[in-house]
Structures are given as structure tokens and as C-alpha cells.
Short mmCIF file of C-alpha atoms and ligand atoms in Angstrom, two decimals:
data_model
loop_
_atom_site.label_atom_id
_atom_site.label_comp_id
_atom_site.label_asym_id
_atom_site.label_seq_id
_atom_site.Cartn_x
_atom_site.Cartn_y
_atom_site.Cartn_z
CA UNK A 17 -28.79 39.19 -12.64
CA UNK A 18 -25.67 39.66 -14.95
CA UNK A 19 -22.33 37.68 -14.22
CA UNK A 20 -18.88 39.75 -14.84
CA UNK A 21 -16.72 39.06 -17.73
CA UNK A 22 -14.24 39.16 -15.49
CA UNK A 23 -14.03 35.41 -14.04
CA UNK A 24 -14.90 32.65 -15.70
CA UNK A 25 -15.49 29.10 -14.17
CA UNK A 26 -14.21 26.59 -16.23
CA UNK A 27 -15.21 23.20 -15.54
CA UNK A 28 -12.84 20.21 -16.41
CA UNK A 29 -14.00 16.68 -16.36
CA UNK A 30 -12.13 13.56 -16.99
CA UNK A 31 -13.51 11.32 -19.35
CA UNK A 32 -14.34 8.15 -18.25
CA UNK A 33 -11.82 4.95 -19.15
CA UNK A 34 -12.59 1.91 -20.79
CA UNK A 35 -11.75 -0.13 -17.92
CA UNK A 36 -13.83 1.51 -15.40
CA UNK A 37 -15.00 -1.14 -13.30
CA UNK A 38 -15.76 -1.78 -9.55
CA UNK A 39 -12.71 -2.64 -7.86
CA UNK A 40 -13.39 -2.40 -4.53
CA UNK A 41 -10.24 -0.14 -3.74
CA UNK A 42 -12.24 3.12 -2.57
CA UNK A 43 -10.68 3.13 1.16
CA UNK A 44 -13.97 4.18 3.43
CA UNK A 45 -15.91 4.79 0.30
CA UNK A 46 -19.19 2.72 0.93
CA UNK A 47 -20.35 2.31 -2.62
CA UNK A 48 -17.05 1.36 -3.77
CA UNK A 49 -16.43 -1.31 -1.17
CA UNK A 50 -20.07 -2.54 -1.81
CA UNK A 51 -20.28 -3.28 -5.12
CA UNK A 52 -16.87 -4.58 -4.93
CA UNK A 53 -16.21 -7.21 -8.31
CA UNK A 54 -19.65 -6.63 -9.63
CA UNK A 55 -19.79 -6.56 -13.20
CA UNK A 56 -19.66 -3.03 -15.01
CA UNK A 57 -20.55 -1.03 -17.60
CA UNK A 58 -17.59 1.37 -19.06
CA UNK A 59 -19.81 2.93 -21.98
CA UNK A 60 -22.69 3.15 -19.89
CA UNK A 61 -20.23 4.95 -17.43
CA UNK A 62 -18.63 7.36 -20.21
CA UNK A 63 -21.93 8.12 -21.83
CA UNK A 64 -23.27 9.09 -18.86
CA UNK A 65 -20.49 11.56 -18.16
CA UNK A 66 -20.52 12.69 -21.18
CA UNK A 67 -23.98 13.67 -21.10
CA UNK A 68 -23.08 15.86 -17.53
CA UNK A 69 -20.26 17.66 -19.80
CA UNK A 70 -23.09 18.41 -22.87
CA UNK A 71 -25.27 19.54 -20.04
CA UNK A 72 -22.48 22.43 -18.90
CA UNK A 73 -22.09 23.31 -22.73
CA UNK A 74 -25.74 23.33 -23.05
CA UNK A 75 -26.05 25.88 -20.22
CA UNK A 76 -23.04 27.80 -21.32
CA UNK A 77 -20.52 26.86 -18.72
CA UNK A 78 -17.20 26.46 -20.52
CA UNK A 79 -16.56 22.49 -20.14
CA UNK A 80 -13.21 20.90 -21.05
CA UNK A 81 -12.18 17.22 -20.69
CA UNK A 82 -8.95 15.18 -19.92
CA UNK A 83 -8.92 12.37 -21.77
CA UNK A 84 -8.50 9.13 -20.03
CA UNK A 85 -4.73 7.83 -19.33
CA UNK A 86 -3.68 4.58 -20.45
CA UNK A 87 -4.43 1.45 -18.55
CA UNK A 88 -3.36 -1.07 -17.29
CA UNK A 89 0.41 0.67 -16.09
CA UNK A 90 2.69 -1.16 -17.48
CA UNK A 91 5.78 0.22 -15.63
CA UNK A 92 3.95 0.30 -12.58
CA UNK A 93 3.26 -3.47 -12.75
CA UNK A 94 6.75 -3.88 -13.75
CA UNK A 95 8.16 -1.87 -10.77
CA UNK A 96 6.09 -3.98 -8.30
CA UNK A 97 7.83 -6.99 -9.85
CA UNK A 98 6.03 -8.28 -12.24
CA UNK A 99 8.24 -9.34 -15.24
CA UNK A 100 8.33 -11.85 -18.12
CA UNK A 101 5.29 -12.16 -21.46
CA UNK A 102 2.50 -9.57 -20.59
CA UNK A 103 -0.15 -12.59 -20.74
CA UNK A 104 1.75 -14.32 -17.84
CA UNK A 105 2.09 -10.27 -15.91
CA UNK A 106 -1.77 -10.62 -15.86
CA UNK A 107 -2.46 -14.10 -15.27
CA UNK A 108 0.10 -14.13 -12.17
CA UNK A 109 -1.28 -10.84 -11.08
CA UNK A 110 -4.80 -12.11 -11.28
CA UNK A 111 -4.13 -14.92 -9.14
CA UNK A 112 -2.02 -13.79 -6.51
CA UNK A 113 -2.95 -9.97 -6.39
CA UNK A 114 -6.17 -9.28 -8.04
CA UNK A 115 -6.66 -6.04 -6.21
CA UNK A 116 -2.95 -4.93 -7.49
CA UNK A 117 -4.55 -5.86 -11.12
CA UNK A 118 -7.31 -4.09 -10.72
CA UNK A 119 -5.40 -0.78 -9.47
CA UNK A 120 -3.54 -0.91 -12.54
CA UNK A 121 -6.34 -1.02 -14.67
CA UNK A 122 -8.43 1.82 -12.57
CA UNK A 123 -10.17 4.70 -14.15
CA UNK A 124 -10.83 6.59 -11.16
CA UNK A 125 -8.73 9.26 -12.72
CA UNK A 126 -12.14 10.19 -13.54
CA UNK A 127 -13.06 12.23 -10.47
CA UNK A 128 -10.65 15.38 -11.61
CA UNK A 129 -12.33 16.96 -8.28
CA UNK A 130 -9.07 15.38 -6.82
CA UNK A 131 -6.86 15.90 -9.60
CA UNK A 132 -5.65 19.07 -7.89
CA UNK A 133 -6.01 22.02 -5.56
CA UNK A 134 -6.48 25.70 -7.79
CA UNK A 135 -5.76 29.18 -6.05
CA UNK A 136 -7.17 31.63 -8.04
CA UNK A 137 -5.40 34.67 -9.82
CA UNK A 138 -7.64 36.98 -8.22
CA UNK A 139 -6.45 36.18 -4.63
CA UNK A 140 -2.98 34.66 -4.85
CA UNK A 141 0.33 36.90 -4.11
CA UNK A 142 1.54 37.49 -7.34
CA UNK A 143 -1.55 37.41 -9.11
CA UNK A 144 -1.37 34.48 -10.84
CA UNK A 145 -3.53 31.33 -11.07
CA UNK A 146 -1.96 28.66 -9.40
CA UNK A 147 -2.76 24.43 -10.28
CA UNK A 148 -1.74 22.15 -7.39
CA UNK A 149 -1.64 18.61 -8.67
CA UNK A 150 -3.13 15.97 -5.94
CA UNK A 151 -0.37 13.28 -4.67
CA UNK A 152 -3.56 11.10 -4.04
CA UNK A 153 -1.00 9.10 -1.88
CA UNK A 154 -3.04 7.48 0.34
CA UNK A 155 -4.33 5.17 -2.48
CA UNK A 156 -2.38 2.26 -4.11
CA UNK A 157 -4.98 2.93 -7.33
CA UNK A 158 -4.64 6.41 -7.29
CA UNK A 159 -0.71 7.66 -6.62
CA UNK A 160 -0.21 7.03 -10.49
CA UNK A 161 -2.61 9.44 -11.27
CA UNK A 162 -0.85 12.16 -10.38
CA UNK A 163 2.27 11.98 -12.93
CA UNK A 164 -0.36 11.18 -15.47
CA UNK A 165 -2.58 14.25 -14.86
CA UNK A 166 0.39 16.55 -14.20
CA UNK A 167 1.63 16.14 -17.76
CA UNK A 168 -2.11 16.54 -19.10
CA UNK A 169 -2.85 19.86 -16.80
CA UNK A 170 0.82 20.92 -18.28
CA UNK A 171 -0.61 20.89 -21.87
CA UNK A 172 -3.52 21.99 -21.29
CA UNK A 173 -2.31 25.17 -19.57
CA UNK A 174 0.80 25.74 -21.81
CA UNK A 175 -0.20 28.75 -23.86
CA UNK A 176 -2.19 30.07 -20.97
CA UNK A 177 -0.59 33.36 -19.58
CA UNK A 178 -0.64 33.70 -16.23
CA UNK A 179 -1.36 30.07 -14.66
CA UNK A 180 1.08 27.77 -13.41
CA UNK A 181 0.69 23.77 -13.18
CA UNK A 182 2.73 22.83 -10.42
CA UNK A 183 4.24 19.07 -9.49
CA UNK A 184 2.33 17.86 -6.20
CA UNK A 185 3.67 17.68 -3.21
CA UNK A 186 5.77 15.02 -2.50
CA UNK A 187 3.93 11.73 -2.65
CA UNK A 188 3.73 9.80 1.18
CA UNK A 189 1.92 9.86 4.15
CA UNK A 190 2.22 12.37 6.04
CA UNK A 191 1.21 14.42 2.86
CA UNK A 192 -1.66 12.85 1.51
CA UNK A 193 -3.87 15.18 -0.53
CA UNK A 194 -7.36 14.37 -2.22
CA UNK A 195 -7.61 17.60 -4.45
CA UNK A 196 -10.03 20.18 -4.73
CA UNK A 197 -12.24 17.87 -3.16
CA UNK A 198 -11.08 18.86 0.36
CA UNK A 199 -11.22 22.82 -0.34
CA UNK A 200 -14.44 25.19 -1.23
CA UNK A 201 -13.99 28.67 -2.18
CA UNK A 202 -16.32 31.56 -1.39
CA UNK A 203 -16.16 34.79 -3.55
CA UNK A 204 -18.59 37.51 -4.69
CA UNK A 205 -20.24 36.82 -7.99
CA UNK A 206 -17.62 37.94 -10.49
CA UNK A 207 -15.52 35.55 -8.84
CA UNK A 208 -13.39 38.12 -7.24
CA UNK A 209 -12.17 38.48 -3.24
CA UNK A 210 -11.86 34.22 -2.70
CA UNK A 211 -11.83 32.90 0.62
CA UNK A 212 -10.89 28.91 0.96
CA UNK A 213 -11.79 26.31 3.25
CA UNK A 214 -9.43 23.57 2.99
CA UNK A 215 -10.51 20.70 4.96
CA UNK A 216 -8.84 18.04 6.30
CA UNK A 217 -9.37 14.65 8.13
CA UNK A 218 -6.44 14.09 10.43
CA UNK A 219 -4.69 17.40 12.69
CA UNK A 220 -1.97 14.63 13.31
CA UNK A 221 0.59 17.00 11.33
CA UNK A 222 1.03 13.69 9.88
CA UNK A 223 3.37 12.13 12.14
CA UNK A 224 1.24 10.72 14.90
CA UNK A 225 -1.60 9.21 12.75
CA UNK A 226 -1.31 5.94 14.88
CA UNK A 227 -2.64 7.68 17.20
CA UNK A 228 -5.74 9.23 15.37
CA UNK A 229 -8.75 9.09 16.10
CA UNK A 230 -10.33 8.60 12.72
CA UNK A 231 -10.77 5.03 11.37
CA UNK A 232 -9.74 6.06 7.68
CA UNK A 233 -6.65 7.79 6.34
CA UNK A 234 -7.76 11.10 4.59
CA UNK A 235 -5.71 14.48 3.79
CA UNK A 236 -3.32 15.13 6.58
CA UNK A 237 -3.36 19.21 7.86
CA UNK A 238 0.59 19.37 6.99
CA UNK A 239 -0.97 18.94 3.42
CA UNK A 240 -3.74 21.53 3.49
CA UNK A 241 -1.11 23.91 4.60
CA UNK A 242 1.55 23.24 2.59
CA UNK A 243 -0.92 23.75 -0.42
CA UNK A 244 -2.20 26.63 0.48
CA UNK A 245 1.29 28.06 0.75
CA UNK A 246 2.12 26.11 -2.75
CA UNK A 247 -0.81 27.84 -4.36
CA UNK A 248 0.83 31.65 -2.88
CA UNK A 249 -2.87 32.49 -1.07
CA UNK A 250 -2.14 35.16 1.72
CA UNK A 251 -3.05 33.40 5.51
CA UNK A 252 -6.07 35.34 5.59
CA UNK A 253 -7.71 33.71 2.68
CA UNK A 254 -7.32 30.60 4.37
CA UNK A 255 -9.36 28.86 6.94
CA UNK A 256 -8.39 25.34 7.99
CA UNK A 257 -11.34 22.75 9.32
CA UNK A 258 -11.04 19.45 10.82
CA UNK A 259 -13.64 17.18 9.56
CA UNK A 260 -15.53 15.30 12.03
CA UNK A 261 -14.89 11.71 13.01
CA UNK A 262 -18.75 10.68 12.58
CA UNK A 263 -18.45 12.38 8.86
CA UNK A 264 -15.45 10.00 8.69
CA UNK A 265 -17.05 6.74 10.05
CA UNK A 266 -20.31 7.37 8.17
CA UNK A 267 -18.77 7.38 4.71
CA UNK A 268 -17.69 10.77 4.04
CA UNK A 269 -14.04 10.04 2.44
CA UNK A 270 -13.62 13.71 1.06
CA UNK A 271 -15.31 16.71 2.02
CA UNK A 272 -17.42 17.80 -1.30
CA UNK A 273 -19.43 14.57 0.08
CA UNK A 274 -21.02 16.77 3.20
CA UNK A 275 -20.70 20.27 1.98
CA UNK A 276 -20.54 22.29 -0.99
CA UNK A 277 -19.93 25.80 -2.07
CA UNK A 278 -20.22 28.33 -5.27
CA UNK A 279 -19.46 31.89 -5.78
CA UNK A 280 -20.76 33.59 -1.96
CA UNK A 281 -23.17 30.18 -1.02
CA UNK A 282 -21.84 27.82 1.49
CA UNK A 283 -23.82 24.83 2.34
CA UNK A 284 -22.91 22.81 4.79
CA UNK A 285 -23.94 19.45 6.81
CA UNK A 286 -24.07 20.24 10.85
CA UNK A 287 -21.57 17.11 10.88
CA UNK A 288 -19.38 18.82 8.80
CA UNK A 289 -16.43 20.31 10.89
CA UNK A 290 -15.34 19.54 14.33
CA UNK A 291 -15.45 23.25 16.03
CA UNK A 292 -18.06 24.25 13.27
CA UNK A 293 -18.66 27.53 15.36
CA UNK A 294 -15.59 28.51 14.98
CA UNK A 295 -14.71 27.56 11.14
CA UNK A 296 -17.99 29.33 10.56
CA UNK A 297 -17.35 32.51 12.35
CA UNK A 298 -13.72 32.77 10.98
CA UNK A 299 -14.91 32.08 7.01
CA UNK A 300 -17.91 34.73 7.52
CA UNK A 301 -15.19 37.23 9.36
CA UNK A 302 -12.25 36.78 6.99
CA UNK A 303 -15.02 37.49 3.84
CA UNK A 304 -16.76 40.20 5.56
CA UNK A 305 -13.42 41.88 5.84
CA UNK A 306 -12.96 41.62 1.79
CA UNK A 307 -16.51 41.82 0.74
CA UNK A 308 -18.03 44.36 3.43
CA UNK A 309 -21.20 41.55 3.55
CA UNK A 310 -21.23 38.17 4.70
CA UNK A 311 -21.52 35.42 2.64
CA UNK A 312 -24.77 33.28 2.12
CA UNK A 313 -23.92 30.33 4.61
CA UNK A 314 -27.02 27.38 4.83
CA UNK A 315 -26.40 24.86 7.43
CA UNK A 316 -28.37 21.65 7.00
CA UNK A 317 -29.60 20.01 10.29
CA UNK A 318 -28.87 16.11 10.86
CA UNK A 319 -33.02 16.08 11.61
CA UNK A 320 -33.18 17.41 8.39
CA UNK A 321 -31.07 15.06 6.47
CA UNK A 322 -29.62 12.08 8.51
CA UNK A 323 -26.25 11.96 8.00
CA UNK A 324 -26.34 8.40 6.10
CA UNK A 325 -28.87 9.68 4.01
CA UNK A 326 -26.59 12.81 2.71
CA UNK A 327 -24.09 9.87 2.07
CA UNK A 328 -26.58 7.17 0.57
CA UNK A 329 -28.28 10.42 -1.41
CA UNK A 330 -24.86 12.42 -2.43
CA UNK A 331 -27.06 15.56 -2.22
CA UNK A 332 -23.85 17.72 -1.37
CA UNK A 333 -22.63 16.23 -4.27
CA UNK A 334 -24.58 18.36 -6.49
CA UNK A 335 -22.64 20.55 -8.80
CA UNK A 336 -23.61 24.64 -8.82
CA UNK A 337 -23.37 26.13 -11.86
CA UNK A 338 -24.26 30.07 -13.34
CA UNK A 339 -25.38 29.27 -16.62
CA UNK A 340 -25.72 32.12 -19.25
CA UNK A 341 -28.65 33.77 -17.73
CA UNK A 342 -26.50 34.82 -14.26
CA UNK A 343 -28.79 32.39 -12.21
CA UNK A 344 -27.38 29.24 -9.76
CA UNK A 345 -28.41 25.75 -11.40
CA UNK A 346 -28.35 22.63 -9.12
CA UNK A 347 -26.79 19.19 -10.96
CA UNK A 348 -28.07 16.66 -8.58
CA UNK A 349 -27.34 13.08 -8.60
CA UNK A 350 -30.78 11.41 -9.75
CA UNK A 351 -30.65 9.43 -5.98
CA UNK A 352 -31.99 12.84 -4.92
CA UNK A 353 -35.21 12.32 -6.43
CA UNK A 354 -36.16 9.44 -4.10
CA UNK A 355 -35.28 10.65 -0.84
CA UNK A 356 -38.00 12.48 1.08
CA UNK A 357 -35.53 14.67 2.99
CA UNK A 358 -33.58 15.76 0.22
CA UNK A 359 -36.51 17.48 -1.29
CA UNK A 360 -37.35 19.61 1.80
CA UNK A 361 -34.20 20.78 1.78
CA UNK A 362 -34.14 21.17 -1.98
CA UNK A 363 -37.75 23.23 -0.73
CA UNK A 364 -36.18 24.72 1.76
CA UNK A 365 -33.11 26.32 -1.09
CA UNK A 366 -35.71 27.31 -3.56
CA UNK A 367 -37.56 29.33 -1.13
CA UNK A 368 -34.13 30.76 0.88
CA UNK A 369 -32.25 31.35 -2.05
CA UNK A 370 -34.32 32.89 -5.25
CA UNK A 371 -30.95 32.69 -7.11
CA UNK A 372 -31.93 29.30 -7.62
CA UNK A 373 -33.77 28.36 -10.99
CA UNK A 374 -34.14 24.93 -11.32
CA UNK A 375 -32.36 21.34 -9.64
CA UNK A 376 -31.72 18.93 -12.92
CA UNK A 377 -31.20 15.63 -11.77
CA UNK A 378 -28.18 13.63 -13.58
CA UNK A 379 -27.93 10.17 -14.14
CA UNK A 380 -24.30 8.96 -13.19
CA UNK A 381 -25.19 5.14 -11.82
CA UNK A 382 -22.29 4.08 -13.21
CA UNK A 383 -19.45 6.46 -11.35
CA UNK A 384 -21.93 6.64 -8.40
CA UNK A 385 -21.36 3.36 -7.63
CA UNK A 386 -17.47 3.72 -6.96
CA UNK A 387 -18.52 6.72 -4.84
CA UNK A 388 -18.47 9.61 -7.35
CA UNK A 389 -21.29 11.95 -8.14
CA UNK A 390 -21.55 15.21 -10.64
CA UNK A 391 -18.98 17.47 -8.26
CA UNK A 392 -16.58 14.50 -8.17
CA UNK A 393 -15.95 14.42 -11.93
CA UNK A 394 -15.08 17.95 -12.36
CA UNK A 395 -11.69 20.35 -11.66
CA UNK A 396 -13.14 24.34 -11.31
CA UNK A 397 -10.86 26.86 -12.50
CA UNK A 398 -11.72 30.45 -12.90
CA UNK A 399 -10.14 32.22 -15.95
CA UNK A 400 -10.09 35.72 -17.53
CA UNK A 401 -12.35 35.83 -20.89
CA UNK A 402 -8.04 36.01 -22.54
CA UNK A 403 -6.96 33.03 -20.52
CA UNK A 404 -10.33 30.73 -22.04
CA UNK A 405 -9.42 32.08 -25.43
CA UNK A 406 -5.95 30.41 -24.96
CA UNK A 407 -7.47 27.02 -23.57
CA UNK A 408 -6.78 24.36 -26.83
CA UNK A 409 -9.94 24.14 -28.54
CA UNK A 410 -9.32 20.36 -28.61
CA UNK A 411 -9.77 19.54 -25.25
CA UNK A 412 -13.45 21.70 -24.95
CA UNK A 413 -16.54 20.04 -25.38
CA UNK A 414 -18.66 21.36 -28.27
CA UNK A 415 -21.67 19.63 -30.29
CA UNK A 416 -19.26 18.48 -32.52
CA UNK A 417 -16.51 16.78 -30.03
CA UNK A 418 -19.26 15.53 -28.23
CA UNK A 419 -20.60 13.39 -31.13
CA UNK A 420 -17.02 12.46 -31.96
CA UNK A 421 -16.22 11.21 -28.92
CA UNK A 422 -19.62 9.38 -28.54
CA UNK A 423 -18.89 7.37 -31.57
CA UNK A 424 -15.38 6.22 -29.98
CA UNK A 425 -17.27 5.44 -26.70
CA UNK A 426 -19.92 3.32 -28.78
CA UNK A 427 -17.70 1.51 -30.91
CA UNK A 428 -14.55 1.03 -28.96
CA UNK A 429 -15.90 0.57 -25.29
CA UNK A 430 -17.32 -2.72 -23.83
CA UNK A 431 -20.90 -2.65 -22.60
CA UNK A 432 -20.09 -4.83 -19.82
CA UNK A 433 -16.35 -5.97 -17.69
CA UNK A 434 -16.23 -8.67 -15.28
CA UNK A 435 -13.04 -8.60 -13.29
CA UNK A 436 -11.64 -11.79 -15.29
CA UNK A 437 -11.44 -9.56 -18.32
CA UNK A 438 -8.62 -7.73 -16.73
CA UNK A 439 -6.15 -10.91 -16.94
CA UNK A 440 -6.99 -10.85 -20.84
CA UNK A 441 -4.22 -9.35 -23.31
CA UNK A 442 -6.26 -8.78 -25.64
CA UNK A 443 -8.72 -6.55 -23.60
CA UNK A 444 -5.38 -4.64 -22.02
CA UNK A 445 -4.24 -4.03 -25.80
CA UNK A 446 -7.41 -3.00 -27.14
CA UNK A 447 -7.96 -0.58 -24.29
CA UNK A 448 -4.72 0.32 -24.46
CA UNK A 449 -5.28 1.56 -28.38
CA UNK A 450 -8.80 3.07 -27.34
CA UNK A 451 -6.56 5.39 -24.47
CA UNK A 452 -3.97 6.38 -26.93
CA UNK A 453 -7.00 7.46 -29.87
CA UNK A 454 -8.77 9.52 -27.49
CA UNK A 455 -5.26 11.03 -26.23
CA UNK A 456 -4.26 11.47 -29.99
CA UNK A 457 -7.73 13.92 -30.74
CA UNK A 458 -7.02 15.83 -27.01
CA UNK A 459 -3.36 16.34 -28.11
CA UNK A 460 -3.50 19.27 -30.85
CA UNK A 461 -2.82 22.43 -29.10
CA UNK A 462 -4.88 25.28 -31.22
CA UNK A 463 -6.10 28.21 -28.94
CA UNK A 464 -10.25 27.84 -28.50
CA UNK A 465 -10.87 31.42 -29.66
O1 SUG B 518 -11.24 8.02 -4.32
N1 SUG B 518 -13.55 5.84 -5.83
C1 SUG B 518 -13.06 7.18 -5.63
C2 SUG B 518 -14.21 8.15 -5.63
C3 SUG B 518 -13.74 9.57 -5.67
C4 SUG B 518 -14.84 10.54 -5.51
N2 SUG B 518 -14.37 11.86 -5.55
C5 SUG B 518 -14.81 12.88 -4.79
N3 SUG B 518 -15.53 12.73 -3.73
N4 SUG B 518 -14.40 14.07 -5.13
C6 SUG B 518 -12.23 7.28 -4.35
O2 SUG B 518 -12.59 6.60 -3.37
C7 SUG B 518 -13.29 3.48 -6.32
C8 SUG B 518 -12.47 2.64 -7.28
C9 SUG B 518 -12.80 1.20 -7.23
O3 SUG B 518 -13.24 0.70 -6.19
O4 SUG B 518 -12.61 0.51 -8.27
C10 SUG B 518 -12.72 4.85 -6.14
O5 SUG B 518 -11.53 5.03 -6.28
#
């Protein structure tokens, strides 16, 4: 089978800090609030992501990075009231607000799946390809991220005709957004014709959330909406589905946790959606009406897969890819390998779908254990073969960059953190200078053709 030249899927990973460590501050994130202040490894955690990014490149799927933005915030520490020498900022922080420290320091910019919301070219109003930065408001870590990847997506798109970056929406409650996290597109296989699923967690319209029903704050509707009118998609290229409160309880914080999609495959978890008959029928209508077939829609059984085990395993996780040979390539998180149930249903795909060609299992034990597997650390955004050209060769991955940046990681990143090392000023300075180095390479703004 041959892909089109006519949409590309970029993939755009953040590269992992050198103060990634396990804070703890992942709100109904099980792995994050269970290995909560245990000692880390930041290279171990970059290398590893790098090698996910030299396995896209490998298999010929255009892979760009962000480079990681500097920690800890100074301003933002400053703003919350902490003034005087920086040694005393971090010693008082330390001991009176140690989760505050550790949200300054936090490199879970790294999961660019919730760096923003992208409405295609192909199926917006005007034709052009819109870039949604996340408010990630409903985490004290992760607000700052947005300013910080705004400015980055800015740059990255600047020479880029025909996509906009645009500022999130405004940053509180009743707005929360998670990203592309929450949303799955369905298309035919030049990428043409998208449909999108934007799921949220509370249909309080943001207002009456005291009232919810669901233990953990996650995107509000009023969000979904209001991005899918900020990204100019039509109403019917948008269906809108509640998660479900047991997807909420068990773990499932954003939606790429329990379902997953790429090009015209949906898979989904049967605990997916509240009203799943109806999000169903709706998606398979509002495609049939563009694409004249339906799309390819598997729905996993909880006897299948328990619903703690599609958590524990982060199966739906996975990143799909179409490498150069026009086939669909699973990236599974290596926890796949060990679960019984995951490989019948990884049996069950292969035999279903002969699109498939292989599962590769990644090793990511380092960002999996903050709650982020292969789909979390990457932003898809589809682009003309013109628009890639204009993309600044700095910030793709090649052989070269790859080793480049592998030598920085090596030398410049500590093999292990304990959460003392964040009240040190001379670990803030030095991965302060190891932020700005890998920002400095990123920065030059030469077209990749
Ligand atoms: O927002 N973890 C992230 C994980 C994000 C995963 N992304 C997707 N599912 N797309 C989160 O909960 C943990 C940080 C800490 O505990 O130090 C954290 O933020």
C-alpha cells in the first residue's frame, strides 16, 4: 500500500529535562502518585526518549523535538513569594513547600501530547492548519508550560505557510484543557476528510464541578468546544464524548490512556465513553458522510483487557505510525510484553487488521513511571510535503542531531536525583546552563529542505 504525498504526519516530541524526577504531582495519575519522591534517573529518562524519536527517523516518520524549557521558574517562584538569595528561595521552599519546589523544577513538559490541540488544514474553514496551545490549568506543575511551549510552537512554525500557533485559552477552571491527549482524529489514509473526537471528563460546562460526579478534575466540555471552534473545524467534524467515571476512578487521567486512533482505525476500551453507542454511531455517521465507507472501529472488551490492566499495561498508549513502506507500526510500551491479555488483543489486531506489520516494544521506564508512555511524548501534526520543507532543520531529529544531543545528555545530565538535590544551587544553575545549551542548538531557524 502507498501513502499520499499529500499529508504528512509529523511527530513532535519534547525532550526530556534534566530535572525529571518523580514528584508526585500527577493529579489521578497512579504511577505518578506511586512512586512519589523516589529517586530518578534524568539521562536514563532522555536516552530513552531519545531512542523512541531515532526509532520514528529510522522508520521514516518525520520526528522533530522541543527542547526542554528551563527549570526551576524563577519568576514563578518569585510570584508565589519567594524572595531574597536563590540558595535561601530553595532551602525555604524545600522546607515549607516541597511539592511547590518540585513543580518548579518539573519536566513534564515532556508529554507534548498535551502541549496542544491541532485542527488540520485539510478540514478547518479556511483551510489552514490550526495549533491550539493546552492551558494545562488544572495543574500547579503544568500551567507554566503553556507560555513556555507557546513561544517554542511560535518558532517552530514561523516560516511555515499556512499554520497558525494560537495562545490557549484562557488559563482557569472552568477551561481546563490537557491537549491533544483528549482528541483522536479519524481520516482516510492520505490524511484527508478528518473527523475528531474530543473527549472530555466533566459535562459540568465548568461551572457546577462541585457537583460532579467524577473524583478528579480533567478537561471541562466548555473547553473541548471552545477549541474546536478555536481550531475553525465545521460542527460536523466534531463529535463530543464524555468519558466515563470508572475510566476516571481507575486511573485514566486523559483519554489517549483508554483509546487510540490513526488515519481511519479507532480503538477503543468498552469503558471508554459514557453513551458509547451513541459517540460511536455519530463518529461512524459523520465519516461515512465524507468518506462514503466507515471507518475501521475495534472495541476492546473489559473481559478482554480488565480495565486496570489497560492502565497498569498502557497498551492504548501505543503510538501508530505509517512508516515508509505505507504499513501501520505499533510502538508499545515494553509493559505490554508481560501481560497475557494484551497479547490476545495484540493477536486479535494482527489477524483483524493485515495493515499491521509488526508491534516494537519501547522501553520508556523512566517517563512511564510519572504516567507517560510513547503517545504521551509526542504532538501529531499533518503537513503538506512544502510545509515540512519549511520546518527548521534544527529542531528535526537526524543521525547526526541525535548523536549530538546524546553527548549533551551523557555529559551534562545526572544519572540519578533525589528530591534534596532540588534545594541545591548549584544543581538549579547547572541545569539551568544544560536548558539554555540545548535551547541555543534548537534556536537557528534554517528551513529542513
Ligand atoms: O499530566 N505526569 C503527567 C503525565 C502526562 C501523560 N500524558 C498523556 N497521557 N498524554 C500528568 O499527570 C507527573 C509529574 C510528577 O509527578 O512529577 C506528571 O505530571
Amino acid at each position: 500500500m502507498k501513502t499520499s504525498n499529500r499529508w504528512i504526519e509529523i511527530n513532535i516530541d519534547g525532550l526530556i529535562g534534566p530535572t525529571h524526577h518523580y514528584g508526585g504531582l500527577g493529579v489521578g495519575n497512579i504511577a505518578s502518585e506511586s512512586n512519589r519522591h523516589t529517586p530518578s534517573s534524568p539521562r536514563s529518562a532522555a536516552l530513552e526518549g531519545l531512542h523512541k524519536m531515532e526509532l520514528l527517523d529510522a522508520l521514516g516518520v518525520p520526528q522533530f523535538f522541543l527542547p526542554p524549557p528551563i527549570r526551576p521558574v524563577w519568576s514563578w517562584l518569585e510570584s508565589l513569594g519567594f524572595d531574597g538569595e536563590r540558595s535561601s528561595i530553595l532551602r525555604r521552599c524545600m522546607e515549607n513547600h516541597p511539592s511547590v519546589l518540585s513543580a518548579a523544577y518539573s519536566s513534564a513538559f515532556m508529554w507534548t501530547a498535551n502541549a496542544a490541540t491541532v485542527g488540520v488544514g485539510s478540514d478547518t474553514v479556511d483551510r489552514c492548519t490550526h495549533i491550539k496551545v493546552a492551558n494545562l490549568s488544572a495543574n500547579l506543575h503544568r500551567s507554566v508550560e503553556a507560555s513556555e511551549r507557546r513561544s517554542q510552537f511560535s518558532r517552530l512554525f514561523a516560516s511555515v505557510h499556512g499554520c497558525q500557533v494560537h495562545p490557549e485559552l484562557f488559563g482557569c477552571y472552568p477551561l481546563r484543557d490537557e491537549g491533544a491527549a483528549n482528541v483522536m482524529r479519524l481520516s482516510s489514509d492520505t490524511g484527508d476528510g478528518g473527523i475528531y473526537l474530543f473527549v472530555y471528563g466533566s459535562d459540568d460546562h465548568g461551572f457546577h464541578s462541585w457537583q460532579s460526579r467524577k473524583r478528579f478534575p480533567r478537561q471541562s466540555k466548555l473547553a473541548s468546544q471552545l477549541l474546536s471552534q478555536s481550531l475553525k473545524l465545521p460542527n460536523n467534524r466534531c463529535v463530543f464524548a464524555e468519558q466515563t467515571s470508572a475510566a476516571i476512578d481507575a486511573g485514566v487521567f486523559h483519554n489517549d490512556v483508554i483509546s487510540t486512533s490513526h488515519e481511519n482505525l479507532l480503538i477503543y476500551h468498552e469503558d471508554a465513553f459514557e453513551q458509547e453507542e451513541r459517540v460511536i454511531e455519530q463518529l461512524q455517521n459523520q465519516f461515512e458522510r465524507i468518506h462514503s465507507v466507515k471507518p475501521l472501529v475495534i472495541r476492546i472488551a473489559r473481559n478482554e483487557l480488565p480495565l486496570s490492566e489497560a492502565v497498569a499495561t498502557y497498551f492504548f498508549n501505543s503510538q501508530i505510525v505509517t512508516p515508509r513502506d505505507g504499513t501501520w507500526r505499533i510502538l508499545c510500551p515494553s509493559t505490554c510484553q508481560n501481560s497475557l491479555s494484551v497479547q490476545s488483543v495484540m493477536t486479535r489486531l494482527k489477524k483483524e487488521i493485515p495493515r499491521i506489520s509488526d508491534f516494537d516494544y519501547v522501553p520508556l521506564h523512566q517517563s512511564m513511571a510519572n504516567g507517560g508512555g510513547p503517545a504521551c511524548l509526542r504532538l501529531r501534526v499533518l503537513v503538506t510535503p512544502d510545509q515540512l520543507r519549511a520546518l527548521p532543520e534544527s529542531a528535526r531529529l537526524n543521525r547526526d542531531r541525535s548523536e549530538q544531543l546524546r553527548s549533551i545528555i551523557n555529559r551534562e545530565y545526572p544519572e540519578q536525583l533525589v528530591l534534596e538535590d532540588l534545594s541545591r544551587l548549584d544543581f538549579a544553575e547547572h541545569a539551568t546552563e544544560t536548558a539554555i545549551k540545548l535551547q541555543k542548538n534548537w534556536e537557528s531557524t534554517k528551513a529542513s529542505a
